[in-house]
Amino acid sequence: MRNHLQEFLRKSVMGRIGFALVCLLVVAALFAPLIAPADPAAQNLPARLQPPSATHWMGTDELGRDIFSRILYGARISLFVSLCVVLGSSLTGLSLGMVAAYRGGLFDRAVNLLLINAFLSRRFLGQGSERSFWP
């Protein structure tokens, strides 16, 4: 796998940029308590709606909270939720596939026809079109 990633990053400029941005986001989210200049929940009403400055790098919101700190802490939550979704869907798909392969027969056919083919055919139906049978 490492060779494939290295080859992809060597050939693709956009891949390198995207990989660097994702790594930067992950590092910033992990070290948010050390990087954030202010408490993301602390309100400072006299300092509300200030433009970017040396004390508030991205300015403040309607309640005087530092926007940069809120983005850093929000990235932590977003990364945690996305990791949970990926792990949950992987475990669900792996479990269902193992049971279908072990049991075989009608259950395997139902999983294959109803679930796998339905999700694969959604691509050909188009998102949000009148022919799509779920949103």
Short mmCIF file of C-alpha atoms in Angstrom, two decimals:
data_model
loop_
_atom_site.label_atom_id
_atom_site.label_comp_id
_atom_site.label_asym_id
_atom_site.label_seq_id
_atom_site.Cartn_x
_atom_site.Cartn_y
_atom_site.Cartn_z
CA MET A 1 0.00 0.00 0.00
CA ARG A 2 2.83 2.37 0.79
CA ASN A 3 4.21 2.06 -2.74
CA HIS A 4 0.82 2.90 -4.25
CA LEU A 5 0.48 6.00 -2.05
CA GLN A 6 4.01 7.15 -2.87
CA GLU A 7 3.43 6.60 -6.58
CA PHE A 8 0.13 8.48 -6.48
CA LEU A 9 1.64 11.41 -4.59
CA ARG A 10 4.63 11.52 -6.92
CA LYS A 11 2.45 11.71 -10.04
CA SER A 12 -0.45 13.88 -8.85
CA VAL A 13 0.05 17.52 -7.87
CA MET A 14 -3.56 17.81 -6.68
CA GLY A 15 -3.10 14.61 -4.69
CA ARG A 16 -0.09 16.13 -2.91
CA ILE A 17 -2.01 19.30 -2.15
CA GLY A 18 -5.01 17.40 -0.84
CA PHE A 19 -2.85 15.05 1.22
CA ALA A 20 -0.99 18.01 2.73
CA LEU A 21 -4.26 19.77 3.60
CA VAL A 22 -5.70 16.67 5.23
CA CYS A 23 -2.50 16.13 7.23
CA LEU A 24 -2.55 19.80 8.29
CA LEU A 25 -6.19 19.52 9.36
CA VAL A 26 -5.55 16.34 11.36
CA VAL A 27 -2.51 17.84 13.10
CA ALA A 28 -4.36 21.08 13.85
CA ALA A 29 -7.34 19.14 15.23
CA LEU A 30 -5.17 16.91 17.41
CA PHE A 31 -3.22 19.82 18.85
CA ALA A 32 -6.17 22.25 19.07
CA PRO A 33 -5.82 22.80 22.84
CA LEU A 34 -2.21 23.88 22.29
CA ILE A 35 -2.79 25.93 19.12
CA ALA A 36 -6.07 27.70 19.93
CA PRO A 37 -5.45 31.24 21.15
CA ALA A 38 -8.70 31.40 23.15
CA ASP A 39 -11.39 29.25 24.71
CA PRO A 40 -13.86 28.47 21.88
CA ALA A 41 -16.88 28.73 24.19
CA ALA A 42 -15.87 31.86 26.13
CA GLN A 43 -18.11 34.80 25.33
CA ASN A 44 -16.80 38.36 25.22
CA LEU A 45 -19.69 40.61 24.25
CA PRO A 46 -17.67 43.85 24.05
CA ALA A 47 -15.40 42.16 21.46
CA ARG A 48 -18.19 40.86 19.22
CA LEU A 49 -18.00 40.98 15.41
CA GLN A 50 -14.40 42.18 15.35
CA PRO A 51 -12.42 41.81 12.13
CA PRO A 52 -9.28 39.67 12.01
CA SER A 53 -6.48 41.02 14.20
CA ALA A 54 -3.39 39.84 16.08
CA THR A 55 -5.50 38.63 19.01
CA HIS A 56 -8.30 37.09 16.92
CA TRP A 57 -6.78 35.67 13.73
CA MET A 58 -10.16 35.13 12.02
CA GLY A 59 -12.14 37.68 13.99
CA THR A 60 -14.99 37.08 16.41
CA ASP A 61 -18.61 36.03 16.02
CA GLU A 62 -21.85 37.58 17.32
CA LEU A 63 -21.06 36.57 20.90
CA GLY A 64 -17.41 37.62 20.84
CA ARG A 65 -16.06 34.07 20.55
CA ASP A 66 -12.80 33.53 18.67
CA ILE A 67 -13.62 32.02 15.26
CA PHE A 68 -10.19 30.40 14.75
CA SER A 69 -10.46 28.56 18.07
CA ARG A 70 -13.98 27.42 17.21
CA ILE A 71 -12.80 26.10 13.82
CA LEU A 72 -9.96 24.14 15.43
CA TYR A 73 -12.23 22.55 18.02
CA GLY A 74 -14.92 21.97 15.38
CA ALA A 75 -12.38 20.08 13.26
CA ARG A 76 -11.83 17.71 16.18
CA ILE A 77 -15.53 16.90 16.33
CA SER A 78 -15.84 16.55 12.55
CA LEU A 79 -12.87 14.18 12.34
CA PHE A 80 -14.21 12.09 15.22
CA VAL A 81 -17.67 11.81 13.63
CA SER A 82 -16.23 10.90 10.22
CA LEU A 83 -13.99 8.25 11.79
CA CYS A 84 -16.98 6.77 13.64
CA VAL A 85 -19.06 6.68 10.45
CA VAL A 86 -16.31 4.96 8.46
CA LEU A 87 -15.66 2.39 11.19
CA GLY A 88 -19.38 1.77 11.77
CA SER A 89 -20.22 1.29 8.11
CA SER A 90 -17.15 -0.90 7.60
CA LEU A 91 -18.07 -3.14 10.51
CA THR A 92 -21.68 -3.36 9.36
CA GLY A 93 -20.74 -4.21 5.78
CA LEU A 94 -18.07 -6.68 6.84
CA SER A 95 -20.43 -8.44 9.26
CA LEU A 96 -23.27 -8.62 6.75
CA GLY A 97 -20.94 -9.87 4.02
CA MET A 98 -19.43 -12.55 6.26
CA VAL A 99 -22.85 -13.82 7.34
CA ALA A 100 -24.08 -13.83 3.74
CA ALA A 101 -20.99 -15.73 2.58
CA TYR A 102 -21.23 -18.24 5.41
CA ARG A 103 -24.97 -18.87 5.17
CA GLY A 104 -25.27 -18.67 1.40
CA GLY A 105 -28.54 -19.54 -0.26
CA LEU A 106 -31.49 -17.18 -0.03
CA PHE A 107 -29.85 -14.85 2.49
CA ASP A 108 -26.81 -14.39 0.27
CA ARG A 109 -29.02 -13.76 -2.74
CA ALA A 110 -31.12 -11.22 -0.81
CA VAL A 111 -28.06 -9.34 0.41
CA ASN A 112 -26.57 -9.32 -3.08
CA LEU A 113 -29.69 -8.36 -4.99
CA LEU A 114 -31.39 -6.02 -2.55
CA LEU A 115 -28.50 -4.25 -0.88
CA ILE A 116 -25.42 -4.37 -3.03
CA ASN A 117 -27.06 -4.01 -6.43
CA ALA A 118 -29.48 -1.36 -5.17
CA PHE A 119 -26.62 0.82 -3.90
CA LEU A 120 -24.58 0.25 -7.05
CA SER A 121 -27.49 1.06 -9.36
CA ARG A 122 -28.15 4.37 -7.60
CA ARG A 123 -25.18 5.79 -9.46
CA PHE A 124 -26.88 5.10 -12.79
CA LEU A 125 -30.23 6.46 -11.64
CA GLY A 126 -28.73 9.82 -10.77
CA GLN A 127 -28.87 11.67 -7.52
CA GLY A 128 -32.08 13.50 -6.88
CA SER A 129 -33.67 12.54 -10.17
CA GLU A 130 -37.31 11.55 -10.50
CA ARG A 131 -36.29 7.96 -11.18
CA SER A 132 -34.42 7.62 -7.89
CA PHE A 133 -36.32 5.62 -5.32
CA TRP A 134 -34.68 7.18 -2.25
CA PRO A 135 -33.39 10.69 -1.60
#
